[in-house]
PDB file of C-alpha atoms and ligand atoms in Angstrom:
ATOM      1  CA  MET A 192      20.478 113.225  92.249  1.00 91.00           C
ATOM      2  CA  ALA A 193      18.452 112.586  89.292  1.00 98.00           C
ATOM      3  CA  THR A 194      18.868 109.313  87.723  1.00 98.00           C
ATOM      4  CA  LEU A 195      19.194 108.707  83.865  1.00 98.00           C
ATOM      5  CA  GLY A 196      16.991 106.482  81.742  1.00 98.00           C
ATOM      6  CA  VAL A 197      18.356 106.150  78.242  1.00 99.00           C
ATOM      7  CA  ASN A 198      15.767 105.949  75.592  1.00 98.00           C
ATOM      8  CA  ILE A 199      17.356 103.737  72.879  1.00 98.00           C
ATOM      9  CA  ASP A 200      14.203 103.952  70.297  1.00 98.00           C
ATOM     10  CA  HIS A 201      16.233 105.925  67.851  1.00 98.00           C
ATOM     11  CA  VAL A 202      19.107 103.334  67.470  1.00 98.00           C
ATOM     12  CA  ALA A 203      16.293 101.108  66.323  1.00 98.00           C
ATOM     13  CA  THR A 204      14.887 103.882  64.108  1.00 98.00           C
ATOM     14  CA  ILE A 205      18.192 103.943  62.219  1.00 98.00           C
ATOM     15  CA  ARG A 206      18.091 100.093  61.732  1.00 98.00           C
ATOM     16  CA  GLN A 207      14.591 100.112  60.656  1.00 98.00           C
ATOM     17  CA  ALA A 208      15.509 102.628  58.021  1.00 98.00           C
ATOM     18  CA  ARG A 209      17.038  99.723  56.151  1.00 98.00           C
ATOM     19  CA  ARG A 210      15.131  96.883  57.859  1.00 97.00           C
ATOM     20  CA  THR A 211      18.500  95.292  58.598  1.00 97.00           C
ATOM     21  CA  VAL A 212      20.212  94.059  61.719  1.00 98.00           C
ATOM     22  CA  GLU A 213      22.316  97.113  62.590  1.00 98.00           C
ATOM     23  CA  PRO A 214      22.679  99.034  64.705  1.00 98.00           C
ATOM     24  CA  ASP A 215      21.149  96.635  67.228  1.00 98.00           C
ATOM     25  CA  PRO A 216      19.274  98.565  70.116  1.00 98.00           C
ATOM     26  CA  VAL A 217      20.380  95.653  72.414  1.00 98.00           C
ATOM     27  CA  TRP A 218      24.076  96.452  71.809  1.00 98.00           C
ATOM     28  CA  ALA A 219      23.246 100.104  72.553  1.00 98.00           C
ATOM     29  CA  ALA A 220      21.596  99.179  75.736  1.00 98.00           C
ATOM     30  CA  ALA A 221      24.761  97.222  76.877  1.00 98.00           C
ATOM     31  CA  LEU A 222      26.826 100.350  75.929  1.00 98.00           C
ATOM     32  CA  ALA A 223      24.530 102.669  77.905  1.00 98.00           C
ATOM     33  CA  GLU A 224      24.866 100.611  80.769  1.00 98.00           C
ATOM     34  CA  LEU A 225      28.583 100.591  80.604  1.00 98.00           C
ATOM     35  CA  GLY A 226      28.298 104.358  80.345  1.00 98.00           C
ATOM     36  CA  GLY A 227      26.134 104.434  83.698  1.00 98.00           C
ATOM     37  CA  ALA A 228      22.595 104.392  82.600  1.00 98.00           C
ATOM     38  CA  ASP A 229      20.394 103.658  85.594  1.00 98.00           C
ATOM     39  CA  ALA A 230      17.593 102.444  83.404  1.00 98.00           C
ATOM     40  CA  ILE A 231      16.938 101.555  79.758  1.00 99.00           C
ATOM     41  CA  THR A 232      13.778 102.840  78.221  1.00 98.00           C
ATOM     42  CA  VAL A 233      12.189 101.636  75.019  1.00 98.00           C
ATOM     43  CA  HIS A 234       8.738 102.509  73.444  1.00 97.00           C
ATOM     44  CA  LEU A 235       6.983  99.482  71.654  1.00 98.00           C
ATOM     45  CA  ARG A 236       4.671 101.464  69.440  1.00 97.00           C
ATOM     46  CA  ASP A 237       1.634  99.808  67.678  1.00 95.00           C
ATOM     47  CA  ASP A 238       3.101 100.715  64.272  1.00 95.00           C
ATOM     48  CA  ARG A 239       6.552  99.131  65.318  1.00 97.00           C
ATOM     49  CA  ARG A 240       8.273 101.863  63.535  1.00 96.00           C
ATOM     50  CA  HIS A 241      11.429 101.339  65.714  1.00 97.00           C
ATOM     51  CA  ILE A 242      11.482  99.011  68.547  1.00 98.00           C
ATOM     52  CA  GLN A 243      10.375  95.463  67.558  1.00 98.00           C
ATOM     53  CA  ASP A 244       8.945  92.668  69.719  1.00 98.00           C
ATOM     54  CA  ARG A 245      12.199  90.848  69.363  1.00 98.00           C
ATOM     55  CA  ASP A 246      14.106  93.833  70.789  1.00 98.00           C
ATOM     56  CA  LEU A 247      11.888  93.843  73.919  1.00 98.00           C
ATOM     57  CA  GLU A 248      12.223  90.045  74.402  1.00 98.00           C
ATOM     58  CA  VAL A 249      16.050  90.266  74.104  1.00 98.00           C
ATOM     59  CA  LEU A 250      16.333  93.435  76.423  1.00 98.00           C
ATOM     60  CA  ARG A 251      14.138  91.637  79.057  1.00 98.00           C
ATOM     61  CA  ARG A 252      16.976  88.822  79.304  1.00 98.00           C
ATOM     62  CA  THR A 253      19.846  91.023  78.978  1.00 98.00           C
ATOM     63  CA  VAL A 254      19.232  94.343  80.653  1.00 98.00           C
ATOM     64  CA  GLN A 255      20.768  94.428  84.087  1.00 98.00           C
ATOM     65  CA  VAL A 256      19.588  97.731  85.113  1.00 98.00           C
ATOM     66  CA  LYS A 257      15.878  98.871  85.350  1.00 98.00           C
ATOM     67  CA  LEU A 258      13.928  98.110  82.051  1.00 98.00           C
ATOM     68  CA  ASN A 259      11.276 100.531  81.536  1.00 98.00           C
ATOM     69  CA  LEU A 260       8.689  99.970  78.795  1.00 98.00           C
ATOM     70  CA  GLU A 261       6.713 102.891  77.251  1.00 98.00           C
ATOM     71  CA  ALA A 262       3.435 101.668  76.192  1.00 98.00           C
ATOM     72  CA  ALA A 263      -0.145 102.803  75.070  1.00 97.00           C
ATOM     73  CA  ILE A 264      -3.054 101.980  77.260  1.00 97.00           C
ATOM     74  CA  ALA A 265      -4.352  99.693  74.445  1.00 97.00           C
ATOM     75  CA  PRO A 266      -5.265  96.116  75.833  1.00 97.00           C
ATOM     76  CA  ALA A 267      -3.090  94.354  73.435  1.00 98.00           C
ATOM     77  CA  MET A 268       0.095  96.443  74.435  1.00 98.00           C
ATOM     78  CA  ILE A 269      -0.851  95.749  78.145  1.00 98.00           C
ATOM     79  CA  ASP A 270      -0.943  91.945  77.095  1.00 98.00           C
ATOM     80  CA  ILE A 271       2.544  92.242  75.885  1.00 98.00           C
ATOM     81  CA  ALA A 272       3.877  94.092  78.891  1.00 98.00           C
ATOM     82  CA  CYS A 273       2.198  91.437  81.287  1.00 98.00           C
ATOM     83  CA  ARG A 274       3.811  88.724  79.385  1.00 98.00           C
ATOM     84  CA  ILE A 275       7.476  90.512  78.963  1.00 98.00           C
ATOM     85  CA  ARG A 276       7.386  91.834  82.546  1.00 98.00           C
ATOM     86  CA  PRO A 277       9.749  94.840  82.344  1.00 98.00           C
ATOM     87  CA  ASP A 278      10.540  96.427  85.798  1.00 98.00           C
ATOM     88  CA  GLN A 279       8.180  99.513  85.006  1.00 98.00           C
ATOM     89  CA  VAL A 280       5.728 100.451  82.368  1.00 98.00           C
ATOM     90  CA  THR A 281       5.412 104.072  81.548  1.00 98.00           C
ATOM     91  CA  LEU A 282       1.798 104.622  79.985  1.00 98.00           C
ATOM     92  CA  VAL A 283       2.073 107.167  77.130  1.00 97.00           C
ATOM     93  CA  PRO A 284      -0.555 108.438  74.528  1.00 96.00           C
ATOM     94  CA  GLU A 285       0.079 107.159  71.240  1.00 85.00           C
ATOM     95  CA  LEU A 286      -1.167 108.590  67.780  1.00 76.00           C
ATOM     96  CA  ARG A 287       0.040 107.018  64.493  1.00 66.00           C
ATOM     97  CA  GLU A 288       0.379 110.137  62.780  1.00 66.00           C
ATOM     98  CA  GLU A 289       2.676 111.806  65.372  1.00 69.00           C
ATOM     99  CA  ILE A 290       6.494 112.006  64.977  1.00 70.00           C
ATOM    100  CA  THR A 291       6.935 111.449  68.626  1.00 66.00           C
ATOM    101  CA  THR A 292       4.901 111.467  71.859  1.00 64.00           C
ATOM    102  CA  GLU A 293       3.571 115.015  71.648  1.00 71.00           C
ATOM    103  CA  GLY A 294       1.740 115.346  74.838  1.00 87.00           C
ATOM    104  CA  GLY A 295       1.113 113.835  78.196  1.00 96.00           C
ATOM    105  CA  LEU A 296      -1.533 110.891  78.502  1.00 96.00           C
ATOM    106  CA  ASP A 297      -4.756 112.766  79.347  1.00 96.00           C
ATOM    107  CA  VAL A 298      -5.864 110.415  82.249  1.00 97.00           C
ATOM    108  CA  VAL A 299      -8.854 112.604  82.693  1.00 96.00           C
ATOM    109  CA  ALA A 300     -10.166 111.965  79.400  1.00 95.00           C
ATOM    110  CA  HIS A 301      -9.184 108.362  79.323  1.00 96.00           C
ATOM    111  CA  ARG A 302      -9.869 107.630  82.921  1.00 97.00           C
ATOM    112  CA  ALA A 303     -11.494 104.238  82.530  1.00 97.00           C
ATOM    113  CA  ALA A 304      -9.092 102.773  79.909  1.00 97.00           C
ATOM    114  CA  THR A 305      -6.002 104.094  82.142  1.00 98.00           C
ATOM    115  CA  ALA A 306      -7.535 102.556  85.303  1.00 98.00           C
ATOM    116  CA  THR A 307      -7.739  99.265  83.452  1.00 98.00           C
ATOM    117  CA  ALA A 308      -4.204  99.328  82.376  1.00 98.00           C
ATOM    118  CA  VAL A 309      -2.884 100.266  85.668  1.00 98.00           C
ATOM    119  CA  GLY A 310      -4.820  97.600  87.451  1.00 98.00           C
ATOM    120  CA  ARG A 311      -3.735  94.888  85.007  1.00 98.00           C
ATOM    121  CA  LEU A 312      -0.044  95.908  85.238  1.00 98.00           C
ATOM    122  CA  ARG A 313      -0.175  96.267  89.184  1.00 98.00           C
ATOM    123  CA  ASP A 314      -1.884  92.808  89.495  1.00 98.00           C
ATOM    124  CA  ALA A 315       1.065  91.509  87.297  1.00 98.00           C
ATOM    125  CA  GLY A 316       3.584  92.998  89.791  1.00 98.00           C
ATOM    126  CA  ILE A 317       4.880  95.576  87.382  1.00 98.00           C
ATOM    127  CA  ALA A 318       5.580  99.290  88.583  1.00 98.00           C
ATOM    128  CA  VAL A 319       3.461 101.839  86.712  1.00 98.00           C
ATOM    129  CA  SER A 320       4.413 105.261  85.808  1.00 98.00           C
ATOM    130  CA  LEU A 321       2.019 107.821  84.105  1.00 98.00           C
ATOM    131  CA  PHE A 322       3.484 110.272  81.440  1.00 98.00           C
ATOM    132  CA  ILE A 323       1.364 113.228  82.081  1.00 98.00           C
ATOM    133  CA  ASP A 324       1.467 116.993  81.620  1.00 97.00           C
ATOM    134  CA  ALA A 325       2.320 118.989  84.682  1.00 98.00           C
ATOM    135  CA  GLU A 326      -1.347 119.855  85.422  1.00 97.00           C
ATOM    136  CA  PRO A 327      -2.958 119.512  88.889  1.00 97.00           C
ATOM    137  CA  ARG A 328      -6.095 117.625  87.596  1.00 97.00           C
ATOM    138  CA  GLN A 329      -3.808 114.981  85.750  1.00 97.00           C
ATOM    139  CA  ILE A 330      -1.617 114.585  88.692  1.00 98.00           C
ATOM    140  CA  GLU A 331      -4.393 114.203  91.207  1.00 97.00           C
ATOM    141  CA  LEU A 332      -5.988 111.516  88.960  1.00 97.00           C
ATOM    142  CA  ALA A 333      -2.597 109.907  88.533  1.00 98.00           C
ATOM    143  CA  VAL A 334      -2.638 109.597  92.377  1.00 97.00           C
ATOM    144  CA  ASP A 335      -6.123 108.114  92.513  1.00 97.00           C
ATOM    145  CA  LEU A 336      -5.474 105.605  89.690  1.00 97.00           C
ATOM    146  CA  GLY A 337      -2.726 104.072  92.022  1.00 96.00           C
ATOM    147  CA  ALA A 338       0.281 104.797  89.824  1.00 98.00           C
ATOM    148  CA  GLY A 339       3.508 104.589  91.681  1.00 98.00           C
ATOM    149  CA  ALA A 340       5.300 107.238  89.574  1.00 98.00           C
ATOM    150  CA  VAL A 341       4.538 110.174  87.526  1.00 98.00           C
ATOM    151  CA  GLU A 342       6.749 111.231  84.587  1.00 98.00           C
ATOM    152  CA  LEU A 343       6.212 114.856  83.692  1.00 98.00           C
ATOM    153  CA  HIS A 344       6.139 115.946  80.157  1.00 98.00           C
ATOM    154  CA  THR A 345       8.972 118.348  79.606  1.00 98.00           C
ATOM    155  CA  GLY A 346       8.240 119.125  75.950  1.00 97.00           C
ATOM    156  CA  ARG A 347       6.675 122.616  76.563  1.00 97.00           C
ATOM    157  CA  TYR A 348       9.630 123.501  78.676  1.00 98.00           C
ATOM    158  CA  ALA A 349      12.010 122.187  75.908  1.00 98.00           C
ATOM    159  CA  GLU A 350      10.268 123.993  73.229  1.00 97.00           C
ATOM    160  CA  ALA A 351      10.160 127.388  74.933  1.00 98.00           C
ATOM    161  CA  THR A 352      11.639 130.021  72.901  1.00 97.00           C
ATOM    162  CA  THR A 353      12.264 132.895  75.291  1.00 98.00           C
ATOM    163  CA  ALA A 354      13.958 132.795  78.697  1.00 97.00           C
ATOM    164  CA  GLN A 355      10.738 134.035  80.328  1.00 98.00           C
ATOM    165  CA  GLU A 356       8.628 131.121  78.778  1.00 98.00           C
ATOM    166  CA  ARG A 357      11.245 128.760  79.768  1.00 98.00           C
ATOM    167  CA  ASN A 358      11.213 129.860  83.304  1.00 98.00           C
ATOM    168  CA  GLU A 359       7.440 129.796  83.446  1.00 98.00           C
ATOM    169  CA  ARG A 360       7.516 126.216  82.008  1.00 98.00           C
ATOM    170  CA  LEU A 361      10.035 125.194  84.716  1.00 98.00           C
ATOM    171  CA  GLU A 362       7.909 126.638  87.482  1.00 98.00           C
ATOM    172  CA  GLU A 363       4.960 124.587  86.278  1.00 98.00           C
ATOM    173  CA  LEU A 364       7.241 121.496  86.285  1.00 98.00           C
ATOM    174  CA  GLU A 365       8.526 122.586  89.965  1.00 98.00           C
ATOM    175  CA  ARG A 366       4.729 122.906  91.103  1.00 98.00           C
ATOM    176  CA  GLY A 367       3.805 119.714  89.515  1.00 98.00           C
ATOM    177  CA  GLY A 368       6.896 117.915  91.084  1.00 98.00           C
ATOM    178  CA  ARG A 369       5.808 119.104  94.421  1.00 98.00           C
ATOM    179  CA  LEU A 370       2.205 117.716  94.152  1.00 98.00           C
ATOM    180  CA  VAL A 371       3.669 114.394  92.872  1.00 98.00           C
ATOM    181  CA  HIS A 372       5.976 114.252  95.794  1.00 97.00           C
ATOM    182  CA  ALA A 373       3.469 115.423  98.375  1.00 98.00           C
ATOM    183  CA  ALA A 374       1.272 112.477  97.228  1.00 98.00           C
ATOM    184  CA  GLY A 375       4.100 110.040  97.827  1.00 98.00           C
ATOM    185  CA  LEU A 376       4.641 109.162  94.325  1.00 98.00           C
ATOM    186  CA  GLU A 377       8.087 108.822  92.440  1.00 98.00           C
ATOM    187  CA  LEU A 378       8.895 111.872  90.328  1.00 98.00           C
ATOM    188  CA  ALA A 379      10.420 111.435  86.878  1.00 98.00           C
ATOM    189  CA  ALA A 380      10.368 113.648  83.688  1.00 98.00           C
ATOM    190  CA  GLY A 381      11.349 113.555  80.050  1.00 98.00           C
ATOM    191  CA  HIS A 382      10.949 114.441  76.412  1.00 97.00           C
ATOM    192  CA  GLY A 383      12.992 116.962  74.642  1.00 98.00           C
ATOM    193  CA  LEU A 384      15.678 117.143  77.187  1.00 98.00           C
ATOM    194  CA  THR A 385      19.035 118.047  75.935  1.00 98.00           C
ATOM    195  CA  TYR A 386      22.524 118.672  76.926  1.00 98.00           C
ATOM    196  CA  ARG A 387      21.657 122.245  76.894  1.00 98.00           C
ATOM    197  CA  ASN A 388      18.437 122.330  78.922  1.00 98.00           C
ATOM    198  CA  VAL A 389      18.591 119.324  81.197  1.00 98.00           C
ATOM    199  CA  VAL A 390      20.296 120.815  84.089  1.00 98.00           C
ATOM    200  CA  PRO A 391      17.453 123.009  85.586  1.00 98.00           C
ATOM    201  CA  VAL A 392      15.009 119.951  85.225  1.00 98.00           C
ATOM    202  CA  ALA A 393      17.646 117.716  86.980  1.00 98.00           C
ATOM    203  CA  ARG A 394      17.781 120.284  89.849  1.00 98.00           C
ATOM    204  CA  ILE A 395      13.937 120.191  90.617  1.00 98.00           C
ATOM    205  CA  ASP A 396      13.554 119.216  94.127  1.00 97.00           C
ATOM    206  CA  ARG A 397      13.351 115.231  94.585  1.00 97.00           C
ATOM    207  CA  MET A 398      13.556 114.544  90.899  1.00 98.00           C
ATOM    208  CA  GLY A 399      14.000 110.867  90.188  1.00 98.00           C
ATOM    209  CA  GLU A 400      14.455 109.491  86.899  1.00 98.00           C
ATOM    210  CA  LEU A 401      15.126 111.596  83.620  1.00 98.00           C
ATOM    211  CA  ASN A 402      14.156 109.761  80.410  1.00 98.00           C
ATOM    212  CA  ILE A 403      16.345 111.041  77.460  1.00 98.00           C
ATOM    213  CA  GLY A 404      16.531 109.619  74.082  1.00 98.00           C
ATOM    214  CA  HIS A 405      16.878 111.787  71.116  1.00 98.00           C
ATOM    215  CA  SER A 406      19.626 113.959  72.209  1.00 98.00           C
ATOM    216  CA  ILE A 407      21.958 111.164  73.572  1.00 98.00           C
ATOM    217  CA  VAL A 408      21.580 109.243  70.229  1.00 98.00           C
ATOM    218  CA  ALA A 409      22.021 112.354  68.238  1.00 98.00           C
ATOM    219  CA  ARG A 410      25.233 113.045  70.041  1.00 98.00           C
ATOM    220  CA  ALA A 411      26.362 109.316  69.893  1.00 98.00           C
ATOM    221  CA  VAL A 412      26.101 109.374  66.104  1.00 97.00           C
ATOM    222  CA  LEU A 413      28.360 112.555  65.934  1.00 98.00           C
ATOM    223  CA  VAL A 414      30.897 111.740  68.477  1.00 97.00           C
ATOM    224  CA  GLY A 415      31.381 108.285  67.000  1.00 97.00           C
ATOM    225  CA  PHE A 416      31.333 109.436  63.254  1.00 98.00           C
ATOM    226  CA  SER A 417      35.222 110.185  62.836  1.00 98.00           C
ATOM    227  CA  GLN A 418      36.015 106.849  64.253  1.00 98.00           C
ATOM    228  CA  ALA A 419      33.662 105.078  62.149  1.00 98.00           C
ATOM    229  CA  VAL A 420      35.122 106.722  59.112  1.00 98.00           C
ATOM    230  CA  ARG A 421      38.798 105.918  60.174  1.00 98.00           C
ATOM    231  CA  GLU A 422      37.892 102.521  60.599  1.00 97.00           C
ATOM    232  CA  MET A 423      36.654 102.067  57.188  1.00 97.00           C
ATOM    233  CA  LYS A 424      39.480 104.070  55.576  1.00 97.00           C
ATOM    234  CA  ALA A 425      41.885 101.674  57.369  1.00 97.00           C
ATOM    235  CA  LEU A 426      40.174  98.683  55.585  1.00 97.00           C
ATOM    236  CA  LEU A 427      40.647 100.418  52.064  1.00 97.00           C
ATOM    237  CA  SER A 428      44.279 100.921  52.693  1.00 92.00           C
ATOM    238  CA  GLY A 429      44.967  97.690  54.366  1.00 73.00           C
TER     239      GLY A 429
HETATM  240  N1  PXP B 295       9.771 109.971  78.174  1.00 58.97           N
HETATM  241  C1  PXP B 295       8.748 109.607  77.451  1.00 58.97           C
HETATM  242  C2  PXP B 295       7.559 109.014  78.025  1.00 58.97           C
HETATM  243  C3  PXP B 295       8.688 109.583  75.947  1.00 58.97           C
HETATM  244  O1  PXP B 295       7.711 108.988  75.341  1.00 58.97           O
HETATM  245  C4  PXP B 295       9.955 109.952  75.461  1.00 58.97           C
HETATM  246  C5  PXP B 295       9.978 109.813  73.815  1.00 58.97           C
HETATM  247  O2  PXP B 295       9.965 108.516  73.513  1.00 58.97           O
HETATM  248  C6  PXP B 295      11.002 110.322  76.095  1.00 58.97           C
HETATM  249  C7  PXP B 295      10.949 110.344  77.518  1.00 58.97           C
HETATM  250  C8  PXP B 295      12.372 110.724  75.640  1.00 58.97           C
HETATM  251  O3  PXP B 295      12.194 111.907  74.772  1.00 58.97           O
HETATM  252  P1  PXP B 295      13.392 112.334  73.845  1.00 58.97           P
HETATM  253  O4  PXP B 295      13.662 111.407  72.769  1.00 58.97           O
HETATM  254  O5  PXP B 295      12.850 113.676  73.341  1.00 58.97           O
HETATM  255  O6  PXP B 295      14.519 112.542  74.848  1.00 58.97           O
END
């Protein structure tokens, strides 16, 4: 059975909209754990648009399940990762102008910098996952670079507009998954997964961790909305 890594970045996005203290992603992490999350995932971006350094520090001390830090291969980010020591670092591409991580890390194009980052993290005793597209060249190089896991980018599957395209994208992920597994690496996947499209990905042979953020936070806002309004109304009428 696939495991669930809950990405709580967007809880911090709501907080940063007002630069205030709520909602605190640390609280969200605790609630995610109570809900059964197998891992808590956060992305500390260079521009600090959502998760802050303080969040990562507190999460390291409070998260009881696996803490997975998504980080760029930039040396300054690897310095932070080595200091904080999450259970796992997932190396991701990062562009300032993107809304979210738009494609996998191109480990072929960034071979030297990725190798340096992987080496430093491994020397620090931190498990390393590479977030890449399900392409054979990327997967083969991820293996050579010594990653312990590969997270396949599911964005193209999630964005497919026809059933045929979705099936083709799913087959790409399945083929990629077989390569990852044959090389002895752990298999993970994520990006754009929702309550509607997750099941076929979860059923990919030997699928491990699925990292899901936006869809869970989006649903949490709505399923909690009526209760939040009722509580405010109760105060006004009290
Ligand atoms: N996995 C990785 C490596 C990501 O960068 C992201 C987005 O931060 C996710 C999973 C989660 O994607 P989503 O928010 O679309 O569920």
